[in-house]
CSV table of C-alpha atoms in Angstrom, one decimal:
chain,number,residue,atom,x,y,z
I,9,MET,CA,-0.2,0.3,0.3
I,10,SER,CA,1.1,3.2,-0.8
I,11,ARG,CA,2.1,6.1,1.2
I,12,GLU,CA,-0.8,8.1,0.2
I,13,ASN,CA,-3.3,5.1,0.8
I,14,LYS,CA,-2.1,4.3,4.0
I,15,GLY,CA,-4.7,4.1,6.8
I,16,ARG,CA,-7.6,4.1,4.3
I,17,PRO,CA,-9.7,1.9,3.9
I,18,ASP,CA,-9.4,-0.6,1.2
I,19,ARG,CA,-11.7,0.7,-1.9
I,20,ARG,CA,-12.4,-2.4,-3.8
I,21,ASN,CA,-13.5,-4.1,0.0
I,22,GLU,CA,-15.7,-0.9,0.4
I,23,ILE,CA,-17.5,-1.9,-3.0
I,24,LYS,CA,-17.6,-5.7,-2.1
I,25,SER,CA,-19.3,-5.5,1.1
I,26,ARG,CA,-21.6,-2.5,0.6
I,27,GLY,CA,-22.8,-4.3,-3.3
I,28,PHE,CA,-24.4,-2.7,-6.7
I,29,LYS,CA,-28.0,-1.4,-4.6
I,30,ASP,CA,-25.5,0.8,-2.3
I,31,GLN,CA,-23.7,3.1,-5.1
I,32,PRO,CA,-24.5,6.8,-4.5
I,33,LYS,CA,-26.6,7.8,-7.0
I,34,GLY,CA,-26.4,10.5,-9.8
I,35,ALA,CA,-27.7,13.6,-10.2
I,36,ASP,CA,-30.5,12.5,-12.5
I,37,GLY,CA,-31.6,9.6,-9.2
I,38,GLY,CA,-30.0,6.8,-12.2
I,39,LYS,CA,-27.2,4.1,-10.5
I,40,GLY,CA,-23.5,4.6,-12.1
I,41,LYS,CA,-25.1,7.4,-14.7
I,42,SER,CA,-22.6,10.1,-13.8
I,43,ARG,CA,-19.8,8.1,-13.7
I,44,GLY,CA,-20.6,7.2,-17.4
I,45,PHE,CA,-21.7,3.5,-17.0
I,46,LYS,CA,-25.1,2.6,-18.2
I,47,SER,CA,-28.0,0.9,-16.1
I,48,HIS,CA,-28.0,-2.9,-16.5
I,49,PRO,CA,-31.4,-3.9,-18.5
I,50,LYS,CA,-31.8,-6.8,-15.3
I,51,THR,CA,-30.2,-6.1,-12.7
I,52,GLY,CA,-30.2,-2.2,-12.3
I,53,GLY,CA,-26.4,-2.0,-12.1
I,54,PRO,CA,-23.8,-0.3,-13.9
I,55,GLY,CA,-23.1,-2.2,-17.1
I,56,LYS,CA,-20.3,-2.3,-19.5
I,57,PRO,CA,-19.0,1.7,-20.6
I,58,LYS,CA,-20.9,3.7,-23.0
I,59,SER,CA,-19.1,3.4,-26.4
I,60,SER,CA,-19.0,6.6,-28.5
I,61,PRO,CA,-21.6,7.0,-31.2
I,62,ARG,CA,-19.4,4.7,-34.9
I,63,PRO,CA,-18.7,6.9,-37.6
I,64,ALA,CA,-21.1,6.7,-41.0
I,65,PRO,CA,-20.0,4.6,-43.8
I,66,ALA,CA,-18.2,6.5,-46.3
I,67,PRO,CA,-20.0,6.2,-49.5
I,68,MET,CA,-19.5,4.1,-51.8
I,69,PRO,CA,-17.8,4.9,-55.1
I,70,THR,CA,-19.9,4.7,-57.7
I,71,GLU,CA,-17.5,4.0,-60.2
I,72,ALA,CA,-14.0,2.4,-59.3
I,73,GLU,CA,-11.0,4.5,-60.2
I,74,PRO,CA,-8.6,2.5,-63.1
I,75,ILE,CA,-5.3,1.8,-61.8
I,76,ILE,CA,-3.1,3.4,-64.2
I,77,VAL,CA,-0.1,1.1,-64.5
I,78,GLN,CA,3.5,2.9,-65.1
I,79,GLU,CA,6.5,0.9,-66.2
I,80,ARG,CA,10.5,1.7,-67.5
I,81,ILE,CA,10.3,4.1,-70.5
I,82,ALA,CA,12.4,0.8,-72.3
I,83,LYS,CA,10.5,-1.7,-71.4
I,84,ARG,CA,7.6,-0.1,-73.4
I,85,LEU,CA,10.2,0.2,-75.9
I,86,ALA,CA,11.1,-3.6,-76.0
I,87,ARG,CA,7.2,-4.5,-76.1
I,88,ALA,CA,6.9,-2.5,-78.7
I,89,GLY,CA,9.2,-4.5,-80.5
I,90,VAL,CA,11.5,-1.4,-81.3
I,91,ALA,CA,14.5,-2.7,-80.2
I,92,SER,CA,15.7,-4.0,-77.0
I,93,ARG,CA,16.4,-3.0,-73.7
I,94,ARG,CA,19.7,-1.6,-74.1
I,95,GLU,CA,18.6,-0.8,-77.4
I,96,ALA,CA,16.3,1.7,-75.8
I,97,GLU,CA,18.6,3.4,-73.9
I,98,ALA,CA,21.2,4.3,-76.1
I,99,LEU,CA,18.1,5.6,-78.1
I,100,ILE,CA,16.9,7.9,-75.1
I,101,ILE,CA,20.8,8.8,-74.8
I,102,ASP,CA,21.5,9.6,-78.8
I,103,GLY,CA,18.1,12.5,-78.2
I,104,ARG,CA,15.8,10.3,-81.0
I,105,VAL,CA,13.1,9.5,-78.2
I,106,THR,CA,9.7,11.9,-77.5
I,107,LEU,CA,8.1,11.9,-74.2
I,108,ASN,CA,5.0,14.2,-74.5
I,109,GLY,CA,6.5,16.4,-76.7
I,110,LYS,CA,9.6,16.5,-75.1
I,111,ILE,CA,13.0,15.1,-75.6
I,112,LEU,CA,14.3,12.9,-73.5
I,113,SER,CA,17.7,12.4,-72.1
I,114,SER,CA,17.4,10.0,-69.6
I,115,PRO,CA,15.9,6.6,-69.8
I,116,ALA,CA,15.5,6.5,-66.0
I,117,ILE,CA,11.4,7.6,-66.4
I,118,ASN,CA,8.0,5.9,-65.9
I,119,VAL,CA,5.2,5.9,-68.8
I,120,GLY,CA,1.5,5.1,-68.6
I,121,PRO,CA,-0.7,3.6,-71.0
I,122,ASP,CA,-1.6,7.5,-72.2
I,123,ASP,CA,1.7,9.1,-73.1
I,124,THR,CA,2.6,9.5,-76.5
I,125,ILE,CA,6.0,8.1,-77.2
I,126,LEU,CA,7.7,9.4,-80.6
I,127,ILE,CA,11.1,7.8,-81.9
I,128,ASP,CA,12.5,10.3,-84.7
I,129,GLY,CA,9.0,11.6,-84.9
I,130,LYS,CA,7.5,8.9,-85.0
I,131,ALA,CA,4.9,6.9,-83.1
I,132,ILE,CA,5.8,3.2,-81.5
I,133,PRO,CA,4.0,0.5,-82.5
I,134,ALA,CA,0.7,-0.2,-79.9
I,135,ILE,CA,2.1,-3.4,-77.3
I,136,GLU,CA,1.5,-7.1,-78.5
I,137,ARG,CA,-0.2,-9.2,-76.5
I,138,THR,CA,2.1,-11.8,-74.7
I,139,ARG,CA,2.8,-14.2,-76.4
I,140,LEU,CA,5.3,-18.1,-77.2
I,141,TRP,CA,6.7,-19.7,-79.3
I,142,LEU,CA,8.8,-23.5,-79.5
I,143,TYR,CA,11.7,-23.2,-81.6
I,144,HIS,CA,13.8,-26.6,-83.0
I,145,LYS,CA,17.2,-26.0,-82.7
I,146,PRO,CA,19.8,-27.0,-84.6
I,147,ALA,CA,23.4,-28.3,-83.7
I,148,GLY,CA,25.9,-25.0,-84.9
I,149,LEU,CA,23.9,-21.8,-83.7
I,150,VAL,CA,24.8,-19.6,-81.5
I,151,THR,CA,21.4,-18.2,-79.2
I,152,SER,CA,22.6,-14.7,-79.6
I,153,ASN,CA,21.5,-11.8,-81.4
I,154,SER,CA,25.1,-10.8,-82.9
I,155,ASP,CA,28.2,-13.0,-82.6
I,156,PRO,CA,31.7,-11.6,-82.3
I,157,GLU,CA,33.0,-13.9,-84.5
I,158,GLY,CA,30.9,-14.1,-87.1
I,159,ARG,CA,29.1,-17.6,-86.4
I,160,PRO,CA,25.6,-18.2,-87.3
I,161,THR,CA,23.0,-17.4,-84.6
I,162,VAL,CA,19.7,-18.5,-83.8
I,163,PHE,CA,17.7,-15.0,-84.9
I,164,GLU,CA,19.3,-15.5,-87.9
I,165,ASN,CA,17.5,-18.9,-88.8
I,166,LEU,CA,14.0,-17.8,-87.7
I,167,PRO,CA,11.0,-17.3,-89.8
I,168,ALA,CA,11.0,-13.9,-91.6
I,169,ASP,CA,7.5,-12.9,-90.7
I,170,LEU,CA,8.2,-13.7,-87.6
I,171,PRO,CA,8.3,-10.8,-84.6
I,172,ARG,CA,10.8,-9.4,-82.9
I,173,VAL,CA,11.3,-12.4,-80.3
I,174,ILE,CA,13.7,-13.2,-77.0
I,175,SER,CA,14.7,-16.4,-76.3
I,176,VAL,CA,14.4,-18.1,-72.6
I,177,GLY,CA,17.5,-19.1,-71.4
I,178,ARG,CA,20.6,-20.7,-74.0
I,179,LEU,CA,21.1,-23.1,-75.4
I,180,ASP,CA,25.1,-23.9,-76.1
I,181,MET,CA,26.0,-23.7,-79.6
I,182,ASN,CA,26.7,-27.6,-79.6
I,183,THR,CA,23.3,-27.9,-78.0
I,184,GLU,CA,20.3,-28.4,-80.2
I,185,GLY,CA,16.7,-29.5,-79.1
I,186,LEU,CA,14.1,-27.3,-77.8
I,187,LEU,CA,14.4,-23.4,-77.3
I,188,LEU,CA,11.4,-21.5,-76.0
I,189,LEU,CA,10.7,-17.5,-77.5
I,190,THR,CA,8.2,-14.7,-76.5
I,191,ASN,CA,7.9,-11.1,-77.4
I,192,ASP,CA,8.0,-10.5,-73.5
I,193,GLY,CA,10.7,-9.5,-71.8
I,194,GLY,CA,9.0,-9.8,-68.2
I,195,LEU,CA,8.0,-13.3,-69.2
I,196,ALA,CA,11.2,-14.4,-70.3
I,197,ARG,CA,12.8,-13.3,-67.2
I,198,VAL,CA,10.4,-14.8,-65.0
I,199,LEU,CA,10.3,-18.8,-66.5
I,200,GLU,CA,14.8,-18.3,-66.7
I,201,LEU,CA,14.4,-18.4,-62.8
I,202,PRO,CA,15.4,-21.1,-61.0
I,203,GLN,CA,12.6,-20.2,-57.9
I,204,THR,CA,9.7,-21.0,-60.8
I,205,GLY,CA,10.9,-24.4,-60.5
I,206,TRP,CA,10.2,-25.9,-64.2
I,207,LEU,CA,12.3,-28.4,-65.0
I,208,ARG,CA,13.9,-28.6,-67.5
I,209,ARG,CA,14.9,-32.6,-69.2
I,210,TYR,CA,17.3,-33.5,-71.8
I,211,ARG,CA,19.0,-36.2,-73.6
I,212,VAL,CA,22.7,-37.1,-73.5
I,213,ARG,CA,25.0,-39.3,-74.9
I,214,ALA,CA,28.2,-39.6,-73.5
I,215,HIS,CA,31.4,-41.7,-73.6
I,216,GLY,CA,31.7,-44.1,-71.2
I,217,ARG,CA,31.2,-46.4,-68.2
I,218,ILE,CA,28.7,-45.8,-65.5
I,219,THR,CA,25.7,-47.2,-63.2
I,220,GLN,CA,22.3,-46.5,-62.6
I,221,ASN,CA,23.3,-46.0,-58.4
I,222,LYS,CA,26.2,-43.3,-59.5
I,223,LEU,CA,24.0,-41.9,-61.8
I,224,ASN,CA,21.2,-41.4,-58.2
I,225,SER,CA,24.2,-39.3,-56.1
I,226,LEU,CA,23.1,-36.7,-58.3
I,227,LYS,CA,19.8,-36.4,-56.6
I,228,ASP,CA,21.4,-34.7,-53.2
I,229,GLY,CA,23.1,-32.3,-55.6
I,230,ILE,CA,27.0,-32.1,-56.4
I,231,VAL,CA,30.0,-29.6,-56.0
I,232,VAL,CA,32.2,-28.9,-59.0
I,233,ASP,CA,35.1,-26.9,-59.4
I,234,GLY,CA,33.9,-25.0,-56.6
I,235,VAL,CA,30.6,-24.5,-58.2
I,236,PHE,CA,27.4,-25.8,-56.6
I,237,TYR,CA,24.4,-27.6,-58.7
I,238,GLY,CA,21.4,-28.6,-57.5
I,239,ALA,CA,19.5,-32.1,-57.2
I,240,ILE,CA,19.5,-33.9,-60.8
I,241,GLU,CA,17.3,-36.5,-61.9
I,242,ALA,CA,19.1,-38.7,-63.9
I,243,LYS,CA,18.3,-42.2,-66.0
I,244,LEU,CA,20.4,-44.8,-67.7
I,245,GLU,CA,18.7,-45.4,-70.5
I,246,ARG,CA,21.2,-47.8,-72.6
I,247,GLU,CA,24.9,-48.4,-74.2
I,248,GLN,CA,25.9,-47.8,-77.4
I,249,GLY,CA,28.9,-49.1,-78.3
I,250,ALA,CA,31.3,-47.3,-76.2
I,251,ASN,CA,29.1,-44.3,-75.5
I,252,VAL,CA,26.0,-44.8,-73.1
I,253,TRP,CA,22.1,-42.7,-73.4
I,254,ILE,CA,21.1,-40.7,-70.3
I,255,GLU,CA,17.9,-38.9,-69.6
I,256,MET,CA,18.7,-36.1,-67.0
I,257,GLY,CA,15.5,-33.3,-65.8
I,258,LEU,CA,17.1,-30.1,-63.9
I,259,ARG,CA,15.8,-26.5,-62.4
I,260,GLU,CA,18.4,-24.6,-62.8
I,261,GLY,CA,20.0,-24.1,-65.4
I,262,LYS,CA,23.1,-22.6,-65.3
I,263,ASN,CA,25.5,-22.1,-67.8
I,264,ARG,CA,26.8,-25.8,-69.3
I,265,GLU,CA,26.0,-27.5,-66.3
I,266,VAL,CA,25.2,-31.3,-68.4
I,267,ARG,CA,28.4,-31.0,-69.3
I,268,ASN,CA,29.9,-30.2,-65.8
I,269,VAL,CA,28.3,-32.3,-64.1
I,270,LEU,CA,28.9,-35.6,-66.3
I,271,GLY,CA,32.1,-34.4,-67.2
I,272,ALA,CA,32.9,-35.2,-62.8
I,273,LEU,CA,31.9,-38.5,-62.7
I,274,GLY,CA,34.2,-39.5,-66.3
I,275,LEU,CA,32.0,-39.1,-68.7
I,276,THR,CA,32.6,-36.9,-71.4
I,277,VAL,CA,29.2,-35.5,-73.4
I,278,ASN,CA,29.1,-35.7,-77.2
I,279,ARG,CA,25.4,-35.2,-77.8
I,280,LEU,CA,22.6,-33.0,-75.9
I,281,ILE,CA,19.7,-32.7,-76.5
I,282,ARG,CA,16.6,-30.6,-74.9
I,283,ILE,CA,13.3,-32.3,-75.1
I,284,SER,CA,11.5,-30.5,-72.5
I,285,TYR,CA,10.5,-27.1,-70.5
I,286,GLY,CA,8.4,-27.2,-68.2
I,287,PRO,CA,5.8,-28.0,-69.2
I,288,PHE,CA,6.1,-27.4,-73.2
I,289,GLN,CA,7.4,-30.0,-75.0
I,290,LEU,CA,9.3,-30.9,-78.5
I,291,ALA,CA,7.3,-34.0,-78.8
I,292,GLU,CA,7.8,-34.4,-82.9
I,293,LEU,CA,8.4,-30.6,-83.5
I,294,PRO,CA,10.7,-30.5,-87.0
I,295,GLU,CA,14.3,-29.3,-86.6
I,296,ARG,CA,14.4,-25.9,-87.2
I,297,ALA,CA,10.6,-25.1,-87.2
I,298,VAL,CA,8.9,-22.6,-84.8
I,299,LEU,CA,5.6,-23.5,-83.3
I,300,GLU,CA,3.6,-20.9,-81.7
I,301,ILE,CA,1.7,-21.7,-78.6
I,302,LYS,CA,-2.2,-20.8,-78.4
I,303,GLY,CA,-3.1,-17.3,-75.4
I,304,LYS,CA,-5.2,-20.4,-73.7
I,305,THR,CA,-2.6,-22.9,-73.2
I,306,LEU,CA,-0.1,-20.7,-71.8
I,307,ARG,CA,-2.8,-18.8,-69.6
I,308,ASP,CA,-2.9,-22.3,-68.0
I,309,GLN,CA,0.0,-23.7,-68.3
I,310,LEU,CA,1.7,-20.3,-66.2
I,311,GLY,CA,-1.3,-19.8,-63.8
I,312,LYS,CA,-2.2,-16.8,-62.0
I,313,ARG,CA,1.1,-16.6,-60.3
I,314,LEU,CA,4.2,-16.8,-62.8
I,315,ILE,CA,2.0,-14.2,-64.8
I,316,GLU,CA,1.3,-11.9,-61.8
I,317,GLU,CA,5.4,-11.8,-61.5
I,318,ALA,CA,6.1,-11.8,-65.0
I,319,GLY,CA,3.3,-8.4,-65.7
I,320,ALA,CA,2.2,-10.5,-69.0
I,321,ASN,CA,-0.9,-9.0,-71.2
I,322,PHE,CA,-3.2,-11.3,-72.9
I,323,GLU,CA,-6.0,-8.2,-73.3
I,324,ALA,CA,-3.8,-6.5,-76.3
I,325,PRO,CA,-4.1,-7.6,-79.3
I,326,ILE,CA,-2.2,-9.2,-82.0
I,327,VAL,CA,-0.1,-7.1,-84.1
I,328,ASN,CA,1.7,-9.1,-85.7
I,329,ALA,CA,-0.4,-12.5,-86.8
I,330,PHE,CA,1.2,-16.1,-87.1
I,331,PRO,CA,0.1,-18.7,-88.5
I,332,ASN,CA,-0.3,-21.6,-85.3
I,333,ARG,CA,1.2,-24.4,-87.3
I,334,PRO,CA,5.1,-25.4,-87.6
I,335,VAL,CA,6.6,-22.9,-89.5
I,336,LYS,CA,10.6,-22.9,-90.9
I,337,ALA,CA,13.0,-20.2,-92.3
I,338,GLU,CA,13.4,-19.4,-96.0
I,339,ARG,CA,17.1,-21.0,-96.3
I,340,SER,CA,19.6,-17.8,-96.4
I,341,GLU,CA,22.4,-16.9,-98.7
I,342,ARG,CA,25.2,-18.3,-96.1
I,343,ARG,CA,23.2,-20.9,-95.1
I,344,GLU,CA,22.7,-21.8,-99.4
I,345,GLU,CA,26.9,-21.0,-99.5
I,346,THR,CA,27.9,-23.8,-96.9
I,347,GLU,CA,25.2,-26.0,-98.4
I,348,GLN,CA,26.7,-25.8,-101.8
I,349,LYS,CA,30.2,-27.1,-100.5
I,350,PRO,CA,30.7,-30.4,-101.4
I,351,LYS,CA,30.1,-32.9,-98.2
I,352,GLN,CA,32.5,-35.8,-97.2
I,353,ASP,CA,29.9,-39.0,-97.8
I,354,TRP,CA,31.8,-42.4,-97.4
I,355,ILE,CA,30.9,-45.6,-96.1
I,356,SER,CA,32.3,-47.4,-93.7
I,357,ALA,CA,32.8,-51.5,-93.5
I,358,SER,CA,30.1,-52.0,-92.0
I,359,GLY,CA,28.2,-50.2,-93.9
I,360,GLY,CA,27.2,-47.0,-91.7
I,361,ARG,CA,26.9,-43.8,-93.7
I,362,ARG,CA,29.5,-41.7,-91.5
I,363,GLY,CA,29.6,-37.8,-92.8
I,364,GLN,CA,25.5,-36.7,-93.2
I,365,LYS,CA,23.2,-36.0,-90.7
I,366,SER,CA,19.8,-37.7,-89.8
I,367,ALA,CA,16.7,-36.6,-90.8
I,368,PRO,CA,15.3,-34.5,-87.7
I,369,LEU,CA,13.1,-36.1,-85.6
I,370,ASP,CA,15.7,-39.2,-85.8
I,371,ARG,CA,17.9,-37.6,-84.7
I,372,LEU,CA,16.5,-37.8,-81.8
I,373,SER,CA,15.9,-41.1,-81.2
I,374,THR,CA,18.5,-43.1,-79.4
I,375,GLN,CA,17.6,-46.9,-81.8
I,376,LYS,CA,20.2,-48.6,-83.7
I,377,PRO,CA,19.8,-46.8,-87.0
I,378,GLU,CA,19.5,-49.3,-90.4
I,379,PRO,CA,22.5,-49.8,-91.6
I,380,VAL,CA,23.1,-48.0,-95.6
I,381,LYS,CA,24.1,-50.9,-98.0
I,382,ARG,CA,27.5,-50.2,-100.1
I,383,ARG,CA,26.7,-49.4,-103.7
I,384,SER,CA,29.2,-50.6,-107.0
I,385,ASP,CA,30.9,-48.7,-109.1
I,386,ASP,CA,28.3,-48.4,-111.1
I,387,GLY,CA,25.2,-47.1,-109.0
I,388,SER,CA,23.6,-50.7,-109.1
I,389,ARG,CA,23.3,-52.7,-104.9
I,390,GLY,CA,25.4,-55.4,-104.5
I,391,SER,CA,23.8,-58.8,-103.7
I,392,ASN,CA,20.3,-57.8,-104.0
I,393,VAL,CA,20.8,-56.8,-107.9
I,394,TRP,CA,19.6,-60.2,-110.2
I,395,MET,CA,22.1,-62.1,-112.3
I,396,ALA,CA,21.5,-65.1,-114.5
I,397,SER,CA,23.5,-68.3,-114.0
I,398,GLY,CA,26.9,-67.8,-115.1
I,399,ALA,CA,27.2,-64.0,-115.6
I,400,ARG,CA,29.3,-63.9,-112.6
I,401,PRO,CA,32.5,-65.4,-112.5
I,402,THR,CA,33.7,-67.6,-110.1
I,403,GLY,CA,36.9,-68.6,-110.0
I,404,ALA,CA,40.7,-66.6,-110.0
I,405,LYS,CA,40.3,-64.1,-112.1
I,406,PRO,CA,43.1,-64.8,-114.6
I,407,ALA,CA,46.2,-62.9,-115.1
I,408,ARG,CA,47.0,-60.5,-117.3
I,409,GLY,CA,48.6,-61.7,-121.1
I,410,ALA,CA,47.3,-65.3,-119.8
I,411,LYS,CA,45.7,-67.9,-122.4
I,412,PRO,CA,43.2,-68.6,-122.3
I,413,LYS,CA,41.9,-72.4,-121.2
I,414,PRO,CA,40.8,-74.7,-123.7
I,415,GLY,CA,37.2,-74.0,-124.0
I,416,GLY,CA,37.1,-70.5,-122.2
I,417,LYS,CA,36.7,-67.0,-123.7
I,418,ALA,CA,39.8,-64.8,-124.1
I,419,PRO,CA,39.7,-61.7,-121.6
I,420,LEU,CA,38.6,-58.6,-123.1
I,421,LYS,CA,41.0,-56.2,-123.9
I,422,LYS,CA,41.3,-52.5,-123.6
I,423,ARG,CA,40.7,-50.5,-126.4
C-alpha cells in the first residue's frame, strides 16, 4: 500500500461489502450514470461503459477508379518491338526519343498507357499480346542476336514473318532441341529463374561407362570446381558401343551444367538434346521449325502467380499474326553457300554412312540406325541385283596376258 493510501480503507473491499444497490446515485437519480456507466437491463446496476457513436460509413464510389500501371520507358519500347532494353536506352541517350513533346535525355523515367512516345518523330507500334513459341534449335547455331566471331545465330535463322522475339534462357552452340521464344521480356525473365521450379529435361549421349547407382547420387547435388549444382534426376537408358544414353532433368539450368556434372563423373558429352522445358515438349517438332502456343494454353500453363510476376498482357491485340503451325525459316544466303560445298560422304566397312546428318526426327531417337547398303561403282546394289546363272565369274581371275584355257573365253582387251 502506498503512502498516500496508508490509513485509508480499501475502496475495493468497501464496494464489495456494500454491493451495487448501495452505490451512490447520480444527480439525475440514475445508478452510476454520472460515472459514464449505463444501467444493466436486469439488475439495474452499472453495465458496460458507454460506447462512442460509430461514424457513418463512407459513401461507396459509383465507379471504380482505373489503376494506372506505369513502367520504365525502355521496357515499353522493348514490349512494342522497337528494340531491346539496352538498345532503347541508347536511343534515349542519343536524343531520338520524345515523350509528350519533350526530348528525353535519361531512361530513368516511367510512362503510362496514355503517354505519347515518338522515335525520330514517328509513333511507336502498339503493345502486342504476350506470346510464346517453340523452336527446334539445331546444333551449330549461337543463341545470341549477334556473334563477334561471325558464327550463325538462332535469330538469323528464324522465319522472316516472325515478330521480334527473345529467347528464354540459352542453349550452347553444340546443344540442340527445344528453345522457347517470346515477345515479352518480363515473361522470359520469370521463366529463367530457378525459383519458378520448371523442370528441364535433356537426352544425353556421353562417352564412357557409368552405373545407375552413381547417377542416383546426383539427387543430393554435386560440387564441381567450387560450383554447387542442385538436385538432378538422371536415368541410364542404354549403352551403345562405347557411349551411354542418359535422360536428365534439372531445374537450375546453370551454364554448361550437364556437361560439367557428367564430366565430374568421368563421362564426355558428345551430344545433348533438350526435349522439354516445363510443360512444353519438343515432341515431333521438325528441326528449325517454329510453333506458337495458343493463348489459352499459355495462360493455363503459366497460372495466375507467374502471370502476375511477369506482368504478362493477354488483353492487348495481336499485331503481327503468325500461323499457328510449324513453320521453317527460308534458307538464307549464308546457308545456301554452306550447303553448296561438297560434303565428305563415305561408307564405312560396317555399312553405316558417316559425315551426313540423319533426318531431324531420327536424330532424337536412341535406337540403332539401320545400316546403309553399299553400292557398286555403277550405282547398282551388290548382292540385291539379280544376275543370270553363269553371269558372275566364280573362279580366280586369270592373270593379265595369260592364254585362255581350252573352251574358255579370251580376256577382254582395253581399246
